Short mmCIF file of C-alpha atoms and ligand atoms in Angstrom, two decimals:
data_model
loop_
_atom_site.label_atom_id
_atom_site.label_comp_id
_atom_site.label_asym_id
_atom_site.label_seq_id
_atom_site.Cartn_x
_atom_site.Cartn_y
_atom_site.Cartn_z
CA MET A 697 -0.24 -0.51 0.09
CA THR A 698 1.55 3.01 -0.66
CA THR A 699 1.15 6.43 0.82
CA ALA A 700 1.90 9.12 -1.57
CA THR A 701 -0.78 10.40 -3.72
CA ALA A 702 -1.15 9.42 -7.51
CA THR A 703 -1.00 12.64 -10.06
CA LYS A 704 -3.55 12.20 -12.44
CA GLY A 705 -2.98 12.07 -16.12
CA LEU A 706 0.80 12.28 -14.98
CA GLU A 707 0.69 16.18 -15.57
CA GLY A 708 3.86 17.43 -14.62
CA ILE A 709 5.79 14.09 -14.31
CA ILE A 710 9.01 13.37 -16.05
CA ALA A 711 9.22 10.34 -17.41
CA GLY A 712 11.63 9.79 -19.42
CA ASP A 713 14.58 11.68 -20.76
CA THR A 714 14.70 12.19 -25.23
CA GLN A 715 16.84 13.82 -27.57
CA ILE A 716 14.32 14.27 -29.84
CA CYS A 717 11.98 17.04 -28.64
CA SER A 718 11.60 20.05 -26.70
CA VAL A 719 7.89 21.04 -25.44
CA GLU A 720 8.46 24.41 -23.40
CA GLN A 721 6.18 27.12 -23.00
CA GLY A 722 9.18 29.58 -24.25
CA ALA A 723 9.70 26.88 -27.36
CA LEU A 724 9.37 23.99 -29.35
CA ILE A 725 12.32 22.47 -30.36
CA TYR A 726 13.34 19.76 -32.69
CA ARG A 727 16.69 17.75 -32.45
CA GLY A 728 17.35 21.98 -31.46
CA TYR A 729 15.81 23.27 -34.31
CA GLU A 730 13.12 25.78 -33.52
CA ILE A 731 9.56 25.14 -34.86
CA HIS A 732 9.51 28.81 -36.68
CA ASP A 733 12.69 27.84 -38.14
CA LEU A 734 11.48 24.84 -39.41
CA ALA A 735 8.34 25.76 -40.78
CA GLN A 736 10.12 28.70 -42.45
CA HIS A 737 13.49 26.84 -44.00
CA ALA A 738 12.29 23.36 -44.05
CA THR A 739 9.87 20.97 -46.07
CA PHE A 740 8.74 18.03 -44.51
CA GLU A 741 11.06 15.70 -45.91
CA GLU A 742 14.23 17.51 -44.55
CA VAL A 743 11.99 17.63 -41.03
CA ALA A 744 11.27 13.44 -41.01
CA HIS A 745 15.11 12.94 -41.96
CA VAL A 746 16.39 15.31 -38.77
CA LEU A 747 13.48 13.07 -36.67
CA LEU A 748 14.38 9.84 -38.20
CA VAL A 749 17.84 9.76 -39.40
CA GLY A 750 18.91 11.85 -36.68
CA HIS A 751 20.75 15.31 -38.16
CA LYS A 752 19.85 17.86 -41.13
CA PRO A 753 20.62 15.96 -44.35
CA ASP A 754 23.22 17.22 -46.82
CA ALA A 755 21.80 17.72 -50.81
CA LYS A 756 22.92 14.28 -51.45
CA GLU A 757 21.37 12.51 -48.19
CA LEU A 758 17.92 14.14 -48.82
CA GLN A 759 17.59 13.08 -52.48
CA PHE A 760 18.61 9.28 -51.55
CA PHE A 761 16.08 9.60 -48.37
CA LYS A 762 13.46 11.35 -50.84
CA ASP A 763 14.09 8.40 -53.32
CA GLU A 764 13.61 5.57 -50.77
CA LEU A 765 9.62 7.16 -49.72
CA ILE A 766 9.25 7.35 -52.91
CA ALA A 767 10.31 3.63 -54.00
CA ASN A 768 8.23 2.87 -50.89
CA ARG A 769 5.09 4.58 -51.48
CA ALA A 770 3.19 2.06 -53.17
CA LEU A 771 0.47 -0.56 -50.90
CA PRO A 772 0.88 -4.58 -51.13
CA THR A 773 -2.20 -5.50 -52.69
CA GLN A 774 -3.23 -7.54 -49.29
CA VAL A 775 -3.62 -3.78 -48.07
CA VAL A 776 -5.54 -2.83 -51.02
CA ASP A 777 -7.84 -5.58 -50.72
CA PHE A 778 -9.12 -4.41 -46.73
CA LEU A 779 -9.41 -1.10 -48.05
CA HIS A 780 -11.79 -2.23 -50.97
CA ALA A 781 -13.46 -3.99 -48.12
CA ALA A 782 -13.06 -1.35 -46.00
CA GLY A 783 -15.43 0.65 -48.06
CA PRO A 784 -19.35 -0.46 -46.76
CA MET A 785 -17.81 0.04 -43.37
CA LEU A 786 -16.63 3.53 -43.58
CA ARG A 787 -20.10 3.92 -45.39
CA GLU A 788 -21.96 2.50 -42.68
CA GLY A 789 -19.65 4.23 -40.18
CA THR A 790 -19.28 1.89 -38.35
CA ALA A 791 -16.01 2.46 -38.70
CA VAL A 792 -13.70 5.83 -39.36
CA PRO A 793 -10.65 6.46 -41.23
CA MET A 794 -8.44 6.30 -37.98
CA ASP A 795 -10.06 2.55 -37.22
CA VAL A 796 -9.68 1.77 -41.15
CA LEU A 797 -5.71 3.69 -40.82
CA ARG A 798 -4.81 1.33 -37.59
CA THR A 799 -5.83 -1.80 -38.86
CA ALA A 800 -4.04 -1.15 -42.51
CA VAL A 801 -1.12 -0.32 -40.29
CA SER A 802 -1.53 -3.66 -38.76
CA ILE A 803 -1.64 -5.41 -41.45
CA LEU A 804 1.48 -3.92 -42.71
CA GLY A 805 3.12 -4.95 -40.03
CA ASN A 806 1.99 -8.83 -40.73
CA MET A 807 3.80 -8.39 -43.68
CA ASP A 808 7.15 -6.48 -43.06
CA LYS A 809 9.90 -9.28 -43.56
CA GLU A 810 11.78 -7.29 -40.44
CA SER A 811 8.55 -7.27 -38.18
CA GLN A 812 10.31 -8.48 -35.73
CA SER A 813 13.41 -7.25 -35.55
CA ASN A 814 13.87 -4.70 -32.86
CA SER A 815 17.54 -3.47 -34.90
CA ALA A 816 18.40 0.03 -35.52
CA GLU A 817 18.54 -0.80 -38.90
CA ALA A 818 15.74 -2.72 -39.28
CA ASN A 819 13.20 -0.23 -37.34
CA LEU A 820 14.75 2.96 -39.90
CA ARG A 821 13.68 0.74 -42.61
CA LYS A 822 10.29 0.33 -41.05
CA ALA A 823 9.52 4.03 -40.17
CA LYS A 824 10.83 5.15 -43.56
CA ARG A 825 8.21 2.30 -45.30
CA LEU A 826 5.45 3.75 -42.82
CA THR A 827 6.27 7.47 -43.35
CA ALA A 828 6.01 6.50 -47.66
CA LYS A 829 2.97 4.29 -47.38
CA ILE A 830 0.74 5.96 -44.76
CA PRO A 831 -0.63 8.94 -47.08
CA THR A 832 -0.97 6.36 -50.02
CA ILE A 833 -3.39 4.49 -47.29
CA ILE A 834 -5.24 7.85 -46.39
CA GLY A 835 -5.25 8.49 -50.73
CA HIS A 836 -6.71 4.82 -51.40
CA MET A 837 -8.95 5.28 -48.72
CA GLN A 838 -10.12 8.41 -49.42
CA THR A 839 -10.87 7.37 -53.25
CA ILE A 840 -13.22 4.17 -51.99
CA ILE A 841 -15.28 6.71 -49.50
CA ASP A 842 -15.92 8.63 -52.83
CA GLY A 843 -17.07 5.61 -54.81
CA LYS A 844 -13.91 6.72 -57.00
CA GLU A 845 -11.02 4.48 -58.89
CA LEU A 846 -7.66 4.43 -56.72
CA VAL A 847 -5.26 6.63 -57.96
CA ALA A 848 -2.04 5.38 -59.06
CA PRO A 849 -2.71 1.77 -57.20
CA ASN A 850 1.03 0.35 -58.51
CA THR A 851 3.13 3.30 -57.93
CA GLY A 852 1.26 4.90 -54.86
CA GLY A 853 1.40 8.48 -56.76
CA ASP A 854 3.66 10.65 -58.16
CA ALA A 855 7.16 10.22 -58.10
CA LYS A 856 7.76 13.97 -59.28
CA LEU A 857 5.06 15.15 -56.46
CA SER A 858 6.74 16.04 -52.69
CA HIS A 859 5.24 14.14 -50.13
CA ALA A 860 2.83 16.54 -49.23
CA ALA A 861 1.53 17.09 -52.60
CA ASN A 862 1.51 13.42 -53.36
CA LEU A 863 -0.87 12.91 -50.61
CA LEU A 864 -3.33 15.77 -51.40
CA TYR A 865 -3.51 14.50 -55.25
CA LEU A 866 -3.74 10.82 -54.38
CA MET A 867 -6.85 11.79 -51.69
CA SER A 868 -8.25 13.55 -54.75
CA GLY A 869 -6.50 12.20 -57.93
CA LYS A 870 -5.79 16.50 -58.66
CA LYS A 871 -2.12 17.97 -58.64
CA PRO A 872 -2.16 20.26 -55.47
CA SER A 873 -1.62 24.05 -56.67
CA THR A 874 2.09 25.38 -55.03
CA GLU A 875 -0.06 27.35 -52.27
CA PHE A 876 -1.84 24.20 -51.01
CA ALA A 877 1.17 21.99 -51.10
CA HIS A 878 2.79 23.82 -49.60
CA VAL A 879 0.61 24.94 -46.23
CA VAL A 880 -0.01 21.12 -46.18
CA ASP A 881 3.78 20.57 -45.91
CA VAL A 882 4.49 23.15 -43.26
CA SER A 883 0.80 21.41 -41.25
CA LEU A 884 2.91 18.09 -41.75
CA ILE A 885 6.43 20.07 -39.87
CA LEU A 886 4.16 21.61 -37.51
CA TYR A 887 2.65 17.80 -36.66
CA ALA A 888 5.61 15.78 -36.67
CA GLU A 889 6.60 16.01 -33.17
CA HIS A 890 6.17 16.72 -29.58
CA ASP A 891 8.28 14.54 -26.97
CA TYR A 892 5.72 12.52 -24.30
CA ASN A 893 2.48 13.36 -26.13
CA ALA A 894 -0.67 10.80 -25.10
CA SER A 895 0.07 8.39 -28.22
CA THR A 896 3.82 8.83 -28.00
CA PHE A 897 4.02 8.33 -25.03
CA ALA A 898 1.75 4.60 -25.73
CA SER A 899 4.30 3.56 -28.26
CA ARG A 900 7.09 4.27 -25.96
CA VAL A 901 5.33 2.13 -23.59
CA ILE A 902 4.45 -0.95 -26.00
CA SER A 903 8.25 -0.85 -27.70
CA ALA A 904 9.66 -0.78 -23.70
CA THR A 905 8.38 -4.04 -23.14
CA LEU A 906 10.26 -4.81 -26.74
CA SER A 907 7.37 -5.41 -28.87
CA ASP A 908 7.62 -4.41 -33.02
CA MET A 909 7.67 -0.68 -34.01
CA HIS A 910 4.09 -2.09 -35.95
CA GLY A 911 2.72 -2.86 -32.76
CA ALA A 912 3.78 0.33 -30.84
CA VAL A 913 2.63 2.66 -34.07
CA THR A 914 -0.75 0.21 -33.91
CA GLY A 915 -1.42 1.30 -30.57
CA ALA A 916 -0.21 5.10 -30.90
CA ILE A 917 -2.74 5.41 -34.18
CA ALA A 918 -5.43 4.00 -31.15
CA ALA A 919 -4.75 6.96 -28.69
CA LEU A 920 -4.03 9.58 -31.30
CA LYS A 921 -7.90 9.32 -32.55
CA GLY A 922 -9.15 10.40 -29.13
CA PRO A 923 -10.37 13.99 -29.31
CA LEU A 924 -8.87 14.95 -26.23
CA HIS A 925 -5.84 14.23 -28.28
CA GLY A 926 -5.59 14.55 -32.41
CA GLY A 927 -9.00 13.75 -32.90
CA ALA A 928 -9.39 17.13 -31.61
CA ASN A 929 -8.79 18.69 -35.04
CA GLU A 930 -11.54 17.00 -36.76
CA ALA A 931 -14.02 18.18 -33.12
CA ALA A 932 -12.95 21.84 -33.73
CA MET A 933 -14.08 21.46 -37.32
CA GLU A 934 -17.36 19.33 -36.24
CA MET A 935 -17.87 22.44 -33.53
CA LEU A 936 -17.20 25.63 -35.94
CA ARG A 937 -19.75 23.68 -38.37
CA GLU A 938 -22.22 22.93 -35.02
CA ILE A 939 -22.18 26.92 -34.52
CA ARG A 940 -22.59 27.98 -38.04
CA ALA A 941 -25.47 25.79 -38.61
CA ASP A 942 -26.72 27.11 -35.11
CA ILE A 943 -26.06 31.01 -35.87
CA GLY A 944 -26.72 30.70 -39.75
CA PRO A 945 -23.87 31.75 -42.26
CA ALA A 946 -23.59 36.18 -40.87
CA ASN A 947 -21.24 36.14 -37.83
CA ASP A 948 -23.11 37.89 -35.43
CA PRO A 949 -21.04 38.72 -32.44
CA ALA A 950 -24.07 38.33 -29.87
CA LYS A 951 -25.18 34.86 -31.44
CA ILE A 952 -21.71 33.92 -30.69
CA GLU A 953 -21.35 35.22 -27.38
CA ALA A 954 -24.37 33.67 -26.90
CA TRP A 955 -23.40 29.87 -27.90
CA MET A 956 -20.17 30.41 -26.35
CA HIS A 957 -21.85 31.04 -22.80
CA LYS A 958 -24.48 28.13 -23.22
CA ALA A 959 -21.42 25.93 -24.37
CA PHE A 960 -19.89 27.03 -20.65
CA ALA A 961 -22.87 27.04 -18.61
CA ASP A 962 -22.98 23.17 -19.95
CA LYS A 963 -19.16 22.95 -19.15
CA ARG A 964 -18.77 21.85 -22.47
CA LYS A 965 -15.14 20.96 -23.65
CA LEU A 966 -14.68 23.10 -26.53
CA MET A 967 -12.32 21.16 -29.15
CA GLY A 968 -9.43 22.47 -30.55
CA PHE A 969 -8.30 24.68 -27.28
CA GLY A 970 -6.22 24.09 -24.40
CA HIS A 971 -3.32 21.99 -23.50
CA ARG A 972 -1.41 19.77 -20.93
CA VAL A 973 1.59 21.67 -21.38
CA TYR A 974 0.75 25.18 -23.30
CA LYS A 975 -0.80 27.23 -21.14
CA ASN A 976 0.40 30.66 -22.78
CA GLY A 977 -0.62 29.26 -26.60
CA ASP A 978 0.71 26.63 -28.57
CA HIS A 979 3.38 27.46 -30.77
CA ARG A 980 1.98 25.88 -33.77
CA ALA A 981 -1.04 27.38 -34.27
CA PRO A 982 -0.41 31.04 -35.54
CA ILE A 983 1.74 29.57 -37.97
CA LEU A 984 -0.79 27.41 -39.31
CA HIS A 985 -3.66 30.29 -38.68
CA GLY A 986 -1.95 32.62 -41.05
CA LEU A 987 -1.28 29.88 -43.65
CA GLY A 988 -5.05 29.06 -43.21
CA ARG A 989 -6.41 32.56 -43.69
CA LYS A 990 -4.04 33.25 -46.47
CA ILE A 991 -5.68 30.36 -48.36
CA ALA A 992 -9.32 31.25 -46.79
CA GLU A 993 -9.11 35.17 -48.48
CA GLY A 994 -7.75 33.58 -51.77
CA ARG A 995 -10.77 31.51 -51.65
CA GLY A 996 -13.60 34.03 -51.32
CA PRO A 997 -15.89 35.44 -48.15
CA GLU A 998 -17.61 32.62 -47.49
CA PHE A 999 -14.03 31.18 -46.64
CA VAL A 1000 -13.00 34.34 -44.87
CA ARG A 1001 -16.17 33.98 -42.69
CA LEU A 1002 -14.76 30.95 -41.37
CA PHE A 1003 -12.00 32.25 -40.06
CA GLU A 1004 -13.59 35.39 -38.82
CA LEU A 1005 -15.74 33.27 -36.91
CA GLY A 1006 -13.13 30.66 -35.68
CA GLU A 1007 -11.19 34.37 -34.37
CA LYS A 1008 -14.32 35.27 -32.71
CA VAL A 1009 -14.44 31.90 -30.45
CA GLU A 1010 -10.85 31.73 -30.15
CA LYS A 1011 -11.32 35.65 -28.87
CA ILE A 1012 -14.42 34.73 -26.18
CA MET A 1013 -11.86 31.77 -24.67
CA LEU A 1014 -9.35 34.10 -24.13
CA ASP A 1015 -10.74 36.89 -22.62
CA GLU A 1016 -13.56 34.78 -20.30
CA LYS A 1017 -11.48 31.39 -19.87
CA GLN A 1018 -7.82 32.30 -20.67
CA ILE A 1019 -7.23 29.66 -22.84
CA HIS A 1020 -5.40 29.59 -25.92
CA PRO A 1021 -6.21 27.49 -29.03
CA ASN A 1022 -3.89 24.94 -29.44
CA VAL A 1023 -2.34 23.67 -33.11
CA ASP A 1024 -6.02 21.44 -33.85
CA PHE A 1025 -7.88 24.29 -33.97
CA PRO A 1026 -6.47 26.51 -36.81
CA CYS A 1027 -5.94 22.69 -38.81
CA GLY A 1028 -9.56 21.99 -39.06
CA MET A 1029 -9.97 25.19 -40.43
CA THR A 1030 -7.29 25.33 -42.70
CA TYR A 1031 -7.96 21.67 -44.05
CA PHE A 1032 -11.70 23.14 -44.34
CA VAL A 1033 -11.12 25.53 -46.52
CA MET A 1034 -8.67 23.41 -48.80
CA ASP A 1035 -12.04 20.66 -48.96
CA ILE A 1036 -9.58 18.31 -47.26
CA PRO A 1037 -12.75 15.80 -46.04
CA VAL A 1038 -12.64 16.21 -42.30
CA PRO A 1039 -12.71 12.56 -41.45
CA GLN A 1040 -9.13 12.62 -42.78
CA TYR A 1041 -7.46 15.23 -40.81
CA THR A 1042 -6.75 13.04 -37.89
CA PRO A 1043 -5.11 10.28 -40.17
CA ILE A 1044 -3.17 13.33 -41.90
CA PHE A 1045 -1.85 13.42 -38.34
CA VAL A 1046 -0.81 10.44 -38.60
CA ALA A 1047 1.05 10.89 -41.71
CA SER A 1048 3.16 13.51 -40.05
CA ARG A 1049 3.29 11.89 -36.21
CA ILE A 1050 4.67 8.48 -37.72
CA THR A 1051 8.28 10.44 -38.09
CA GLY A 1052 8.07 11.11 -34.22
CA TRP A 1053 6.41 7.84 -32.91
CA CYS A 1054 9.20 5.76 -34.63
CA ALA A 1055 12.14 8.01 -33.60
CA HIS A 1056 11.04 7.81 -30.26
CA ILE A 1057 10.55 3.90 -31.27
CA MET A 1058 13.54 3.80 -32.03
CA GLU A 1059 14.81 6.00 -29.32
CA GLN A 1060 13.13 3.46 -26.71
CA HIS A 1061 14.59 0.24 -28.37
CA ALA A 1062 18.51 1.86 -28.46
CA ASN A 1063 18.36 2.48 -24.48
CA ASN A 1064 15.34 0.38 -22.89
CA ARG A 1065 14.61 -0.08 -19.86
CA LEU A 1066 10.33 -1.38 -19.23
CA ILE A 1067 8.22 1.03 -18.62
CA ARG A 1068 5.94 0.08 -15.71
CA PRO A 1069 4.73 2.99 -12.72
CA ILE A 1070 2.78 1.70 -9.94
CA ALA A 1071 -0.81 2.31 -8.85
CA ASN A 1072 -2.17 3.72 -5.19
CA TYR A 1073 -4.44 0.66 -4.42
CA THR A 1074 -7.69 2.49 -3.23
CA GLY A 1075 -9.91 -0.54 -2.99
CA PRO A 1076 -11.59 -2.71 -0.17
CA LYS A 1077 -9.47 -3.63 2.54
CA LEU A 1078 -8.08 -7.26 3.51
CA LYS A 1079 -11.42 -9.65 3.85
CA LYS A 1080 -11.57 -13.52 4.00
CA TRP A 1081 -13.28 -15.28 0.73
CA ASN A 1082 -14.88 -17.40 3.42
CA GLY A 1083 -15.37 -14.73 6.02
C1 SDX B 1491 -3.03 17.46 -28.76
O1 SDX B 1491 0.56 16.77 -25.65
C2 SDX B 1491 0.80 17.40 -26.90
O2 SDX B 1491 1.46 17.89 -26.93
C3 SDX B 1491 -0.97 16.82 -27.94
C4 SDX B 1491 -0.36 17.51 -29.30
C5 SDX B 1491 0.43 16.73 -29.95
O3 SDX B 1491 0.93 17.35 -30.66
O4 SDX B 1491 0.97 15.60 -29.71
O5 SDX B 1491 -0.38 18.96 -28.78
C6 SDX B 1491 -2.44 17.18 -29.89
O6 SDX B 1491 -3.52 16.91 -28.35
C7 SDX B 1491 -3.41 18.74 -28.61
C8 SDX B 1491 -5.00 18.86 -27.62
C9 SDX B 1491 -5.85 18.60 -28.41
N1 SDX B 1491 -7.26 18.20 -27.54
C10 SDX B 1491 -8.54 19.35 -27.54
O7 SDX B 1491 -8.20 20.38 -28.09
C11 SDX B 1491 -9.55 18.56 -26.60
C12 SDX B 1491 -9.45 19.97 -25.78
N2 SDX B 1491 -8.77 20.08 -24.89
C13 SDX B 1491 -9.15 19.74 -23.60
O8 SDX B 1491 -9.96 18.56 -23.36
C14 SDX B 1491 -8.09 19.86 -22.72
O9 SDX B 1491 -7.39 21.20 -22.91
C15 SDX B 1491 -6.53 19.06 -22.57
C16 SDX B 1491 -6.94 17.66 -23.01
C17 SDX B 1491 -5.81 19.11 -24.29
C18 SDX B 1491 -5.63 19.05 -21.82
O10 SDX B 1491 -6.54 18.98 -20.88
P1 SDX B 1491 -5.85 19.22 -18.83
O11 SDX B 1491 -4.14 18.99 -19.18
O12 SDX B 1491 -6.21 17.43 -18.81
O13 SDX B 1491 -6.62 20.30 -18.60
P2 SDX B 1491 -7.87 19.94 -17.91
O14 SDX B 1491 -8.62 19.37 -18.38
O15 SDX B 1491 -7.93 19.70 -16.59
O16 SDX B 1491 -8.70 21.53 -17.96
C19 SDX B 1491 -8.06 22.02 -16.61
C20 SDX B 1491 -9.18 23.36 -16.69
C21 SDX B 1491 -10.50 22.67 -16.52
O17 SDX B 1491 -11.36 24.01 -15.75
P3 SDX B 1491 -11.89 23.19 -14.21
O18 SDX B 1491 -12.67 21.84 -14.90
O19 SDX B 1491 -10.88 23.07 -12.99
O20 SDX B 1491 -12.88 24.07 -13.87
O21 SDX B 1491 -9.61 24.01 -18.18
C22 SDX B 1491 -10.74 24.22 -18.35
C23 SDX B 1491 -10.96 22.45 -17.56
O22 SDX B 1491 -12.84 22.44 -17.42
N3 SDX B 1491 -10.45 23.61 -19.93
C24 SDX B 1491 -11.26 23.72 -21.17
C25 SDX B 1491 -10.65 22.79 -22.34
N4 SDX B 1491 -9.39 22.85 -21.56
C26 SDX B 1491 -9.68 23.16 -20.48
N5 SDX B 1491 -12.59 24.08 -20.76
C27 SDX B 1491 -13.07 23.99 -21.93
N6 SDX B 1491 -12.65 23.83 -23.38
C28 SDX B 1491 -11.49 23.25 -23.37
N7 SDX B 1491 -11.25 22.88 -24.48
#
């Protein structure tokens, strides 16, 4: 029986060391590089290399890394067959894209020749294969939902397109504009890594038993789906849609205020707001908000009105609750004005965070100790079975 009390949600508990990322009020840093610097000057492929391989690639290393990802974009037929089989489950709503993505990754694990090896070399190869294939799973899934032909089913897309552009191409069959591709690329950089967040910590707990990378990623996808975590980007957009439906097309300040005060009275958790670590704002949110708003301004007044609604909601949350938006709030609006289907927002988060998860899984396997905290028993006192 312990006497200490448990810290709910392990808030503020330092659960281990990592060389991958630092999440502080003052800055978000990936292996020494600050997030604004990365968002402005790097590409997602370069950031993925920093996270997975461990350093900024020179031109030759970057080209080799890109070629590896492109060469691994295609899916095995067994996974494509599963995605077709999942079509009715997605249409009936018994499965959502995050569930189907989780299962598809699991099947990839069943088929990967190195699935049972946790060596550093095998893990890095598996991490690249997963990073390459997840956008193809998302793209094929979306075309199946839309009842369309798969886009480039045998190659996993267009080798001339960047990782981000190819993701959009696979989902819609249309080559994206440079601006859309750039904004998605930056969103993938922003989403890539965030130290011991719930899904990453889940992947470390699983890999700390010396279970394999695909199993740990499968668990991480399940954790990220939750609306308190990655699922918040979809939930935030659904919340804005609900407000729009309730108050009508104009952004009447009094109606928005009334909606928010009812939400406060109902003690609703407003999706895309708040953060366990960031109490003065999420460094990533303003970056994505600015890019998304620019897209909206380019598309027309109804798209700008969505951002204006979001900005009014943010102001009320800040003024009355002192709660800032996290990255998921601007992500929802930004992906919406780029016509990305809402149920694919969190899968796209996976397409980015796979790099952070795999970096942590490799770090755990390389210097491992089983992760096993203790519990504070508050159950019934000792008693006799035949007492
Ligand atoms: C991500 O950890 C990471 O790094 C995650 C992430 C990453 O990159 O991996 O950054 C990605 O998951 C971002 C978070 C996405 N989730 C949401 O947007 C869901 C809505 N947010 C909340 O559920 C909440 O803010 C959490 C879960 C994110 C954090 O919750 P905490 O730290 O457990 O804080 P809490 O729920 O105890 O809230 C403290 C107070 C409470 O008020 P009281 O009950 O004490 O009066 O603040 C209130 C909460 O009610 N509050 C909110 C709120 N968030 C906190 N009230 C309304 N809406 C909210 N969103």
